[in-house]
Amino acid sequence: MSGVMNRVFSRVRNLDAYPKINEDFYSRTLSGGVITLASSIAMLLLVISELAMYLQTVTETKLVVDTSRGEKLKINFDISFPAVSCTLLSLDAIDISGEQHLDIKHAIIKKRLDANGNLIQLRIDRIGVPKIGKPIQKHGGEIEHNETYCGSCYGAELSSTECCNSCDAVREAYRRRGWGLMNPDSIDQCKREGFVQRIKAEEGEGCNLSGSLQVNKVAGNFHFVKSFHLANIHVTHDVKAFEDDSYNISHKINKLSFGDHYPGIINPLDGVEWFQHTPNGMYQYFIKVVPTVYTPLRGSVIRSNQFSVTEHYKGPEVRKNSLPGVFFFYDLSGIKVNFTETHTSFLHFLTNICAIVGGIFTVAGIFDSFIYHGHKALKKKRDLGKLG
């Protein structure tokens, strides 16, 4: 039995591709030491580089057709207007489906700014509450004890039962009718709320608006205009009310994005600032929104958007029936961008390490052999006196 095992071991031993050399036959040289040191350093550097690449996350990009339907588009903004007070600044949104939101107040924060752009007062915009005097009922008399208040809409009501219990409610009713509210002091609700006094108190101030909008995922626009004269012409505004007004639409976009933040996103309008030289102009931004999905290695998928933009300014001499203000017209791209974070597999990393070690070892061996045998041949010729 042992004889059979010995024969098997002998045959396996004959397959050895790495025959060993007795140490007595080793010949160590200076050139071999230098090559070994240099190849070891090169091997170490390449292994460290490969390890860094293995630990690094790579983002792959893929373009596909956007087949999503019925989704909402989130618009985040933070914009400063140094020459328009918060009371007179309005945000509206309209899309091609016909849906419109006028003088948006929900989820909007207005900050009063002084002439130097410093914060004066932080105010979350909401419907005003009467504070001065007794409210006047719709029928004309003052409200009595335990009587339900129903304020007049001053001819703008859509039904006989409609009530306007605040200045904002009256202004909204006027907007629906397409009328301009030219004399707020004649409106009981506005007079009691001190609407005109508030406008005068904020004269010379600026305003910062920040917040977010949820709109239909279709083409549309949102714009910042002077809310005092809102009415219903094309973009639901009374253009004639501005004929004798001086409206400064200078602005700075601190932040504008369509959707949530994801790594590497670039919003081209962040930090953009523009100052008008002539009043009553119309500044337009035309935006192409590209749906984007970011899939990280860890964590949940981020569904957002990136965009490109072009700008255009209309002066009062060419604006004609257009309303002065800052307008953002957006349209959706039919192509969606998918970003996916990937990682080099361990087997690929191991293969590269073996290639580095084996390759450098082999090349260094060839180079050492060339130097050793070349030096040996030159020495032999010198000993035979064949070198002059």
C-alpha positions as a LaTeX table, in Angstrom:
\begin{tabular}{lrrr}
\hline
Residue & $x$ (\AA) & $y$ (\AA) & $z$ (\AA) \\
\hline
Met1 & 0.00 & 0.00 & 0.00 \\
Ser2 & 2.80 & 2.41 & 0.88 \\
Gly3 & 4.50 & 1.61 & $-2.45$ \\
Val4 & 1.38 & 2.65 & $-4.36$ \\
Met5 & 1.18 & 5.92 & $-2.41$ \\
Asn6 & 4.86 & 6.62 & $-3.07$ \\
Arg7 & 4.33 & 6.17 & $-6.81$ \\
Val8 & 1.34 & 8.54 & $-6.73$ \\
Phe9 & 3.30 & 11.17 & $-4.82$ \\
Ser10 & 6.21 & 10.78 & $-7.24$ \\
Arg11 & 3.98 & 11.42 & $-10.25$ \\
Val12 & 2.40 & 14.47 & $-8.59$ \\
Arg13 & 5.89 & 15.73 & $-7.70$ \\
Asn14 & 6.86 & 15.52 & $-11.37$ \\
Leu15 & 4.00 & 17.95 & $-12.17$ \\
Asp16 & 5.61 & 20.69 & $-10.04$ \\
Ala17 & 5.87 & 23.82 & $-12.21$ \\
Tyr18 & 7.90 & 25.60 & $-9.55$ \\
Pro19 & 11.06 & 23.54 & $-9.03$ \\
Lys20 & 13.06 & 24.62 & $-5.99$ \\
Ile21 & 16.72 & 25.62 & $-6.11$ \\
Asn22 & 19.09 & 24.80 & $-3.32$ \\
Glu23 & 20.31 & 27.85 & $-1.46$ \\
Asp24 & 23.88 & 26.80 & $-2.17$ \\
Phe25 & 23.30 & 27.68 & $-5.83$ \\
Tyr26 & 21.85 & 31.17 & $-5.20$ \\
Ser27 & 23.82 & 34.09 & $-6.59$ \\
Arg28 & 22.65 & 37.44 & $-5.15$ \\
Thr29 & 23.62 & 40.62 & $-7.03$ \\
Leu30 & 23.39 & 44.37 & $-6.39$ \\
Ser31 & 21.30 & 44.88 & $-9.52$ \\
Gly32 & 18.90 & 42.18 & $-8.38$ \\
Gly33 & 18.48 & 43.92 & $-5.01$ \\
Val34 & 17.78 & 47.29 & $-6.65$ \\
Ile35 & 15.23 & 45.73 & $-9.04$ \\
Thr36 & 13.55 & 43.87 & $-6.16$ \\
Leu37 & 13.26 & 47.09 & $-4.12$ \\
Ala38 & 11.92 & 49.11 & $-7.07$ \\
Ser39 & 9.43 & 46.42 & $-8.09$ \\
Ser40 & 8.21 & 46.06 & $-4.48$ \\
Ile41 & 7.56 & 49.80 & $-4.23$ \\
Ala42 & 5.76 & 49.81 & $-7.61$ \\
Met43 & 3.73 & 46.78 & $-6.55$ \\
Leu44 & 2.73 & 48.45 & $-3.26$ \\
Leu45 & 1.66 & 51.68 & $-4.98$ \\
Leu46 & $-0.42$ & 49.85 & $-7.59$ \\
Val47 & $-2.09$ & 47.67 & $-4.93$ \\
Ile48 & $-2.99$ & 50.79 & $-2.90$ \\
Ser49 & $-4.36$ & 52.46 & $-6.05$ \\
Glu50 & $-6.43$ & 49.38 & $-6.87$ \\
Leu51 & $-7.73$ & 49.23 & $-3.30$ \\
Ala52 & $-8.80$ & 52.90 & $-3.47$ \\
Met53 & $-10.65$ & 52.21 & $-6.73$ \\
Tyr54 & $-12.30$ & 49.19 & $-5.16$ \\
Leu55 & $-13.53$ & 51.25 & $-2.18$ \\
Gln56 & $-14.74$ & 54.10 & $-4.41$ \\
Thr57 & $-18.37$ & 54.26 & $-5.49$ \\
Val58 & $-18.98$ & 54.62 & $-9.23$ \\
Thr59 & $-22.14$ & 56.25 & $-10.60$ \\
Glu60 & $-23.54$ & 54.83 & $-13.82$ \\
Thr61 & $-25.83$ & 56.92 & $-16.04$ \\
Lys62 & $-28.66$ & 55.57 & $-18.18$ \\
Leu63 & $-31.26$ & 57.38 & $-20.31$ \\
Val64 & $-34.77$ & 55.92 & $-20.61$ \\
Val65 & $-38.18$ & 57.13 & $-21.73$ \\
Asp66 & $-40.19$ & 58.62 & $-18.86$ \\
Thr67 & $-43.39$ & 56.58 & $-18.62$ \\
Ser68 & $-44.60$ & 57.94 & $-15.27$ \\
Arg69 & $-48.12$ & 59.35 & $-15.09$ \\
Gly70 & $-50.19$ & 61.28 & $-12.58$ \\
Glu71 & $-47.24$ & 62.46 & $-10.50$ \\
Lys72 & $-46.73$ & 65.82 & $-8.82$ \\
Leu73 & $-43.81$ & 68.17 & $-9.36$ \\
Lys74 & $-42.24$ & 69.74 & $-6.27$ \\
Ile75 & $-40.74$ & 73.20 & $-6.72$ \\
Asn76 & $-38.47$ & 74.54 & $-3.97$ \\
Phe77 & $-37.54$ & 78.23 & $-4.03$ \\
Asp78 & $-35.87$ & 80.96 & $-2.02$ \\
Ile79 & $-35.95$ & 84.32 & $-3.83$ \\
Ser80 & $-35.30$ & 87.87 & $-2.60$ \\
Phe81 & $-36.88$ & 91.02 & $-4.03$ \\
Pro82 & $-35.07$ & 94.11 & $-2.66$ \\
Ala83 & $-37.62$ & 96.65 & $-3.96$ \\
Val84 & $-41.04$ & 95.02 & $-3.38$ \\
Ser85 & $-42.64$ & 94.79 & 0.07 \\
Cys86 & $-44.04$ & 91.52 & 1.36 \\
Thr87 & $-47.63$ & 92.79 & 1.48 \\
Leu88 & $-47.57$ & 93.61 & $-2.23$ \\
Leu89 & $-45.72$ & 90.52 & $-3.42$ \\
Ser90 & $-47.77$ & 87.61 & $-4.74$ \\
Leu91 & $-46.93$ & 84.12 & $-6.00$ \\
Asp92 & $-49.17$ & 82.50 & $-8.63$ \\
Ala93 & $-48.95$ & 79.15 & $-10.44$ \\
Ile94 & $-50.72$ & 78.12 & $-13.66$ \\
Asp95 & $-50.37$ & 75.01 & $-15.85$ \\
Ile96 & $-51.56$ & 74.03 & $-19.33$ \\
Ser97 & $-54.28$ & 71.80 & $-17.90$ \\
Gly98 & $-56.07$ & 74.97 & $-16.77$ \\
Glu99 & $-55.37$ & 74.59 & $-13.06$ \\
Gln100 & $-54.33$ & 77.82 & $-11.43$ \\
His101 & $-53.42$ & 78.94 & $-7.93$ \\
Leu102 & $-53.44$ & 82.69 & $-7.26$ \\
Asp103 & $-51.70$ & 84.55 & $-4.44$ \\
Ile104 & $-50.44$ & 81.29 & $-2.91$ \\
Lys105 & $-50.01$ & 81.46 & 0.87 \\
His106 & $-49.79$ & 77.83 & 1.94 \\
Ala107 & $-46.26$ & 76.66 & 2.86 \\
Ile108 & $-44.85$ & 80.09 & 1.93 \\
Ile109 & $-42.68$ & 82.12 & 4.32 \\
Lys110 & $-42.24$ & 85.86 & 3.75 \\
Lys111 & $-39.35$ & 87.73 & 5.36 \\
Arg112 & $-39.28$ & 91.52 & 5.38 \\
Leu113 & $-35.95$ & 92.99 & 4.30 \\
Asp114 & $-34.55$ & 96.46 & 4.85 \\
Ala115 & $-32.81$ & 98.52 & 2.17 \\
Asn116 & $-29.56$ & 96.67 & 2.86 \\
Gly117 & $-31.15$ & 93.23 & 2.51 \\
Asn118 & $-31.14$ & 92.49 & 6.25 \\
Leu119 & $-34.01$ & 90.61 & 7.90 \\
Ile120 & $-36.59$ & 92.81 & 9.64 \\
Gln121 & $-39.36$ & 90.44 & 10.58 \\
Leu122 & $-40.25$ & 86.84 & 9.90 \\
Arg123 & $-43.90$ & 86.29 & 9.04 \\
Ile124 & $-45.73$ & 83.16 & 7.91 \\
Asp125 & $-48.32$ & 84.43 & 5.46 \\
Arg126 & $-51.91$ & 83.69 & 6.34 \\
Ile127 & $-55.39$ & 85.20 & 6.09 \\
Gly128 & $-55.63$ & 88.42 & 8.10 \\
Val129 & $-57.91$ & 88.79 & 11.12 \\
Pro130 & $-59.91$ & 92.01 & 11.68 \\
Lys131 & $-58.58$ & 93.99 & 14.63 \\
Ile132 & $-60.01$ & 97.52 & 14.40 \\
Gly133 & $-63.66$ & 98.35 & 15.06 \\
Lys134 & $-66.76$ & 96.23 & 14.68 \\
Pro135 & $-67.20$ & 94.30 & 11.42 \\
Ile136 & $-69.94$ & 95.49 & 9.09 \\
Gln137 & $-72.38$ & 92.82 & 7.95 \\
Lys138 & $-73.22$ & 92.12 & 4.37 \\
His139 & $-76.56$ & 93.88 & 4.75 \\
Gly140 & $-74.78$ & 97.07 & 5.89 \\
Gly141 & $-75.20$ & 97.12 & 9.68 \\
Glu142 & $-72.63$ & 96.41 & 12.38 \\
Ile143 & $-72.47$ & 92.90 & 13.74 \\
Glu144 & $-74.69$ & 92.35 & 16.79 \\
His145 & $-74.04$ & 90.21 & 19.84 \\
Asn146 & $-74.11$ & 86.44 & 19.08 \\
Glu147 & $-74.68$ & 87.20 & 15.39 \\
Thr148 & $-72.71$ & 85.24 & 12.77 \\
Tyr149 & $-70.49$ & 87.50 & 10.75 \\
Cys150 & $-70.88$ & 87.55 & 6.95 \\
Gly151 & $-68.91$ & 90.30 & 5.28 \\
Ser152 & $-69.71$ & 91.83 & 1.92 \\
Cys153 & $-67.71$ & 90.95 & $-1.22$ \\
Tyr154 & $-68.65$ & 94.31 & $-2.68$ \\
Gly155 & $-70.34$ & 92.93 & $-5.77$ \\
Ala156 & $-67.72$ & 90.25 & $-6.48$ \\
Glu157 & $-69.57$ & 87.38 & $-4.82$ \\
Leu158 & $-70.56$ & 84.46 & $-7.05$ \\
Ser159 & $-73.68$ & 83.65 & $-5.02$ \\
Ser160 & $-75.96$ & 85.46 & $-2.60$ \\
Thr161 & $-74.76$ & 83.28 & 0.27 \\
Glu162 & $-71.04$ & 83.93 & $-0.24$ \\
Cys163 & $-69.26$ & 85.90 & 2.49 \\
Cys164 & $-65.94$ & 87.75 & 2.49 \\
Asn165 & $-64.80$ & 88.02 & 6.09 \\
Ser166 & $-61.31$ & 89.40 & 5.51 \\
Cys167 & $-59.43$ & 91.73 & 3.20 \\
Asp168 & $-57.77$ & 88.76 & 1.52 \\
Ala169 & $-61.18$ & 87.18 & 0.91 \\
Val170 & $-62.40$ & 90.35 & $-0.82$ \\
Arg171 & $-59.23$ & 90.53 & $-2.90$ \\
Glu172 & $-59.68$ & 86.87 & $-3.90$ \\
Ala173 & $-63.29$ & 87.52 & $-4.93$ \\
Tyr174 & $-62.12$ & 90.48 & $-7.03$ \\
Arg175 & $-59.52$ & 88.29 & $-8.67$ \\
Arg176 & $-62.11$ & 85.73 & $-9.64$ \\
Arg177 & $-64.14$ & 88.48 & $-11.28$ \\
Gly178 & $-61.10$ & 89.94 & $-13.04$ \\
Trp179 & $-61.38$ & 93.24 & $-11.19$ \\
Gly180 & $-58.59$ & 95.37 & $-9.78$ \\
Leu181 & $-58.83$ & 96.44 & $-6.13$ \\
Met182 & $-57.95$ & 100.09 & $-6.63$ \\
Asn183 & $-59.14$ & 101.64 & $-3.33$ \\
Pro184 & $-58.66$ & 99.30 & $-0.33$ \\
Asp185 & $-59.75$ & 102.03 & 2.10 \\
Ser186 & $-63.28$ & 101.73 & 0.72 \\
Ile187 & $-63.36$ & 98.06 & 1.75 \\
Asp188 & $-64.41$ & 97.65 & 5.40 \\
Gln189 & $-62.36$ & 94.48 & 5.91 \\
Cys190 & $-59.18$ & 96.05 & 4.50 \\
Lys191 & $-59.75$ & 99.25 & 6.48 \\
Arg192 & $-60.16$ & 97.38 & 9.78 \\
Glu193 & $-57.09$ & 95.24 & 9.11 \\
Gly194 & $-55.01$ & 98.33 & 8.36 \\
Phe195 & $-54.12$ & 97.10 & 4.91 \\
Val196 & $-53.15$ & 100.50 & 3.51 \\
Gln197 & $-51.24$ & 101.39 & 6.69 \\
Arg198 & $-49.32$ & 98.14 & 6.43 \\
Ile199 & $-48.39$ & 98.95 & 2.83 \\
Lys200 & $-47.20$ & 102.42 & 3.82 \\
Ala201 & $-45.24$ & 101.02 & 6.78 \\
Glu202 & $-43.41$ & 98.64 & 4.46 \\
Glu203 & $-42.61$ & 101.29 & 1.85 \\
Gly204 & $-38.98$ & 101.08 & 0.76 \\
Glu205 & $-38.60$ & 97.54 & 2.06 \\
Gly206 & $-37.83$ & 94.33 & 0.23 \\
Cys207 & $-39.08$ & 90.79 & 0.68 \\
Asn208 & $-37.72$ & 87.29 & 0.69 \\
Leu209 & $-40.05$ & 84.44 & $-0.27$ \\
Ser210 & $-39.17$ & 80.83 & 0.47 \\
Gly211 & $-41.11$ & 77.60 & 0.47 \\
Ser212 & $-42.30$ & 74.95 & $-1.94$ \\
Leu213 & $-45.07$ & 74.27 & $-4.43$ \\
Gln214 & $-46.74$ & 71.00 & $-5.42$ \\
Val215 & $-47.98$ & 71.30 & $-9.01$ \\
Asn216 & $-49.16$ & 68.92 & $-11.70$ \\
Lys217 & $-46.35$ & 67.28 & $-13.67$ \\
Val218 & $-47.23$ & 69.14 & $-16.86$ \\
Ala219 & $-45.92$ & 72.29 & $-18.50$ \\
Gly220 & $-46.82$ & 75.50 & $-16.74$ \\
Asn221 & $-45.41$ & 78.56 & $-15.03$ \\
Phe222 & $-45.16$ & 80.21 & $-11.64$ \\
His223 & $-44.52$ & 83.90 & $-11.23$ \\
Phe224 & $-43.93$ & 86.63 & $-8.68$ \\
Val225 & $-45.95$ & 89.80 & $-9.27$ \\
Lys226 & $-47.41$ & 92.73 & $-7.40$ \\
Ser227 & $-50.52$ & 91.38 & $-5.69$ \\
Phe228 & $-52.27$ & 94.71 & $-5.09$ \\
His229 & $-53.64$ & 94.89 & $-8.64$ \\
Leu230 & $-54.26$ & 91.22 & $-9.43$ \\
Ala231 & $-57.09$ & 90.53 & $-11.86$ \\
Asn232 & $-57.99$ & 88.17 & $-14.68$ \\
Ile233 & $-56.39$ & 88.95 & $-18.06$ \\
His234 & $-54.51$ & 86.02 & $-19.65$ \\
Val235 & $-52.50$ & 85.27 & $-16.51$ \\
Thr236 & $-55.38$ & 86.53 & $-14.37$ \\
His237 & $-54.01$ & 90.05 & $-13.95$ \\
Asp238 & $-55.20$ & 93.56 & $-14.73$ \\
Val239 & $-52.41$ & 95.05 & $-16.84$ \\
Lys240 & $-53.95$ & 98.56 & $-16.99$ \\
Ala241 & $-53.56$ & 98.97 & $-13.24$ \\
Phe242 & $-49.79$ & 99.15 & $-13.73$ \\
Glu243 & $-49.78$ & 101.91 & $-16.33$ \\
Asp244 & $-49.02$ & 104.64 & $-13.79$ \\
Asp245 & $-47.03$ & 102.43 & $-11.44$ \\
Ser246 & $-43.29$ & 101.93 & $-11.13$ \\
Tyr247 & $-42.55$ & 98.28 & $-10.48$ \\
Asn248 & $-38.97$ & 97.24 & $-9.75$ \\
Ile249 & $-38.48$ & 93.51 & $-10.43$ \\
Ser250 & $-34.86$ & 93.26 & $-9.32$ \\
His251 & $-34.34$ & 89.89 & $-7.68$ \\
Lys252 & $-31.85$ & 87.34 & $-6.43$ \\
Ile253 & $-32.48$ & 83.58 & $-6.65$ \\
Asn254 & $-30.90$ & 82.08 & $-3.57$ \\
Lys255 & $-32.21$ & 78.63 & $-4.36$ \\
Leu256 & $-34.42$ & 77.03 & $-7.00$ \\
Ser257 & $-34.84$ & 73.29 & $-7.45$ \\
Phe258 & $-37.39$ & 70.85 & $-8.81$ \\
Gly259 & $-37.56$ & 67.97 & $-6.34$ \\
Asp260 & $-35.36$ & 66.62 & $-3.58$ \\
His261 & $-31.59$ & 66.96 & $-3.37$ \\
Tyr262 & $-29.37$ & 64.09 & $-4.50$ \\
Pro263 & $-25.55$ & 63.78 & $-4.61$ \\
Gly264 & $-23.95$ & 65.70 & $-7.45$ \\
Ile265 & $-27.01$ & 67.77 & $-8.43$ \\
Ile266 & $-26.34$ & 71.18 & $-9.96$ \\
Asn267 & $-29.09$ & 73.82 & $-9.92$ \\
Pro268 & $-27.99$ & 76.44 & $-12.50$ \\
Leu269 & $-30.08$ & 79.30 & $-11.05$ \\
Asp270 & $-28.77$ & 79.12 & $-7.48$ \\
Gly271 & $-27.12$ & 82.43 & $-6.64$ \\
Val272 & $-28.29$ & 84.21 & $-9.82$ \\
Glu273 & $-28.89$ & 87.94 & $-9.29$ \\
Trp274 & $-30.44$ & 90.52 & $-11.61$ \\
Phe275 & $-31.07$ & 94.25 & $-11.20$ \\
Gln276 & $-33.39$ & 96.14 & $-13.52$ \\
His277 & $-32.41$ & 99.45 & $-15.06$ \\
Thr278 & $-35.90$ & 100.50 & $-16.22$ \\
Pro279 & $-39.14$ & 99.88 & $-14.25$ \\
Asn280 & $-42.11$ & 97.71 & $-15.22$ \\
Gly281 & $-40.14$ & 95.05 & $-17.08$ \\
Met282 & $-40.86$ & 91.35 & $-17.38$ \\
Tyr283 & $-38.07$ & 88.90 & $-16.63$ \\
Gln284 & $-38.62$ & 85.38 & $-17.95$ \\
Tyr285 & $-36.85$ & 82.10 & $-17.24$ \\
Phe286 & $-37.56$ & 79.22 & $-19.64$ \\
Ile287 & $-36.79$ & 75.95 & $-17.91$ \\
Lys288 & $-36.54$ & 72.40 & $-19.27$ \\
Val289 & $-37.07$ & 69.94 & $-16.43$ \\
Val290 & $-35.50$ & 66.48 & $-16.78$ \\
Pro291 & $-36.91$ & 63.73 & $-14.49$ \\
Thr292 & $-34.09$ & 62.04 & $-12.58$ \\
Val293 & $-33.90$ & 58.91 & $-10.43$ \\
Tyr294 & $-30.90$ & 58.41 & $-8.15$ \\
Thr295 & $-30.35$ & 54.91 & $-6.74$ \\
Pro296 & $-27.68$ & 54.85 & $-3.99$ \\
Leu297 & $-25.84$ & 51.75 & $-2.78$ \\
Arg298 & $-27.54$ & 52.13 & 0.58 \\
Gly299 & $-30.74$ & 53.92 & 1.39 \\
Ser300 & $-33.93$ & 54.64 & $-0.49$ \\
Val301 & $-34.28$ & 55.67 & $-4.13$ \\
Ile302 & $-34.41$ & 59.46 & $-4.69$ \\
Arg303 & $-36.87$ & 60.66 & $-7.34$ \\
Ser304 & $-36.03$ & 64.22 & $-8.32$ \\
Asn305 & $-35.37$ & 66.46 & $-11.32$ \\
Gln306 & $-32.56$ & 68.45 & $-12.87$ \\
Phe307 & $-33.05$ & 71.31 & $-15.30$ \\
Ser308 & $-31.52$ & 73.63 & $-17.86$ \\
Val309 & $-32.57$ & 77.25 & $-18.31$ \\
Thr310 & $-32.49$ & 80.23 & $-20.67$ \\
Glu311 & $-33.40$ & 83.81 & $-19.78$ \\
His312 & $-35.19$ & 86.67 & $-21.51$ \\
Tyr313 & $-36.08$ & 90.20 & $-20.50$ \\
Lys314 & $-38.94$ & 92.29 & $-21.90$ \\
Gly315 & $-38.71$ & 96.01 & $-21.32$ \\
Pro316 & $-41.85$ & 98.14 & $-20.84$ \\
Glu317 & $-41.64$ & 99.34 & $-24.47$ \\
Val318 & $-42.07$ & 95.77 & $-25.84$ \\
Arg319 & $-44.01$ & 94.22 & $-22.98$ \\
Lys320 & $-47.40$ & 95.62 & $-24.10$ \\
Asn321 & $-50.08$ & 93.27 & $-22.68$ \\
Ser322 & $-47.67$ & 91.24 & $-20.57$ \\
Leu323 & $-47.58$ & 91.74 & $-16.83$ \\
Pro324 & $-44.41$ & 93.07 & $-15.16$ \\
Gly325 & $-42.88$ & 90.53 & $-12.82$ \\
Val326 & $-40.56$ & 87.54 & $-12.65$ \\
Phe327 & $-41.87$ & 84.49 & $-14.54$ \\
Phe328 & $-40.60$ & 80.90 & $-14.54$ \\
Phe329 & $-41.94$ & 78.89 & $-17.50$ \\
Tyr330 & $-41.18$ & 75.18 & $-17.18$ \\
Asp331 & $-41.67$ & 72.19 & $-19.46$ \\
Leu332 & $-41.05$ & 68.48 & $-18.87$ \\
Ser333 & $-38.60$ & 66.38 & $-20.88$ \\
Gly334 & $-39.78$ & 62.99 & $-22.16$ \\
Ile335 & $-36.42$ & 61.44 & $-21.29$ \\
Lys336 & $-35.59$ & 60.32 & $-17.76$ \\
Val337 & $-32.05$ & 60.05 & $-16.37$ \\
Asn338 & $-31.23$ & 57.12 & $-14.07$ \\
Phe339 & $-28.17$ & 57.42 & $-11.84$ \\
Thr340 & $-27.12$ & 54.17 & $-10.16$ \\
Glu341 & $-24.31$ & 53.84 & $-7.65$ \\
Thr342 & $-22.24$ & 50.68 & $-8.26$ \\
His343 & $-19.28$ & 49.00 & $-6.60$ \\
Thr344 & $-16.43$ & 46.96 & $-8.11$ \\
Ser345 & $-16.92$ & 43.27 & $-7.25$ \\
Phe346 & $-14.44$ & 41.58 & $-4.90$ \\
Leu347 & $-13.55$ & 38.95 & $-7.51$ \\
His348 & $-12.69$ & 41.71 & $-10.00$ \\
Phe349 & $-10.56$ & 43.40 & $-7.33$ \\
Leu350 & $-8.80$ & 40.12 & $-6.52$ \\
Thr351 & $-8.14$ & 39.46 & $-10.22$ \\
Asn352 & $-6.55$ & 42.89 & $-10.63$ \\
Ile353 & $-4.35$ & 42.38 & $-7.55$ \\
Cys354 & $-3.12$ & 39.05 & $-8.91$ \\
Ala355 & $-2.43$ & 40.67 & $-12.30$ \\
Ile356 & $-0.46$ & 43.47 & $-10.64$ \\
Val357 & 1.64 & 41.15 & $-8.46$ \\
Gly358 & 2.22 & 38.56 & $-11.18$ \\
Gly359 & 2.90 & 41.12 & $-13.90$ \\
Ile360 & 5.44 & 43.12 & $-11.91$ \\
Phe361 & 7.10 & 39.93 & $-10.63$ \\
Thr362 & 7.45 & 38.57 & $-14.17$ \\
Val363 & 8.67 & 41.82 & $-15.75$ \\
Ala364 & 11.14 & 42.37 & $-12.90$ \\
Gly365 & 12.46 & 38.82 & $-13.35$ \\
Ile366 & 12.96 & 39.33 & $-17.09$ \\
Phe367 & 14.69 & 42.67 & $-16.52$ \\
Asp368 & 16.94 & 41.18 & $-13.81$ \\
Ser369 & 17.82 & 38.21 & $-16.01$ \\
Phe370 & 18.71 & 40.55 & $-18.90$ \\
Ile371 & 21.02 & 42.64 & $-16.69$ \\
Tyr372 & 22.59 & 39.60 & $-15.03$ \\
His373 & 23.35 & 37.71 & $-18.23$ \\
Gly374 & 24.44 & 40.88 & $-20.05$ \\
His375 & 26.84 & 41.73 & $-17.25$ \\
Lys376 & 28.11 & 38.17 & $-17.19$ \\
Ala377 & 28.76 & 38.17 & $-20.95$ \\
Leu378 & 30.60 & 41.49 & $-20.78$ \\
Lys379 & 32.73 & 40.22 & $-17.91$ \\
Lys380 & 33.62 & 37.07 & $-19.85$ \\
Lys381 & 34.67 & 39.08 & $-22.90$ \\
Arg382 & 36.74 & 41.38 & $-20.72$ \\
Asp383 & 38.48 & 38.41 & $-19.11$ \\
Leu384 & 39.30 & 37.07 & $-22.61$ \\
Gly385 & 40.67 & 40.46 & $-23.60$ \\
Lys386 & 38.12 & 41.03 & $-26.35$ \\
Leu387 & 37.08 & 44.42 & $-25.06$ \\
Gly388 & 39.27 & 47.25 & $-26.30$ \\
\hline
\end{tabular}
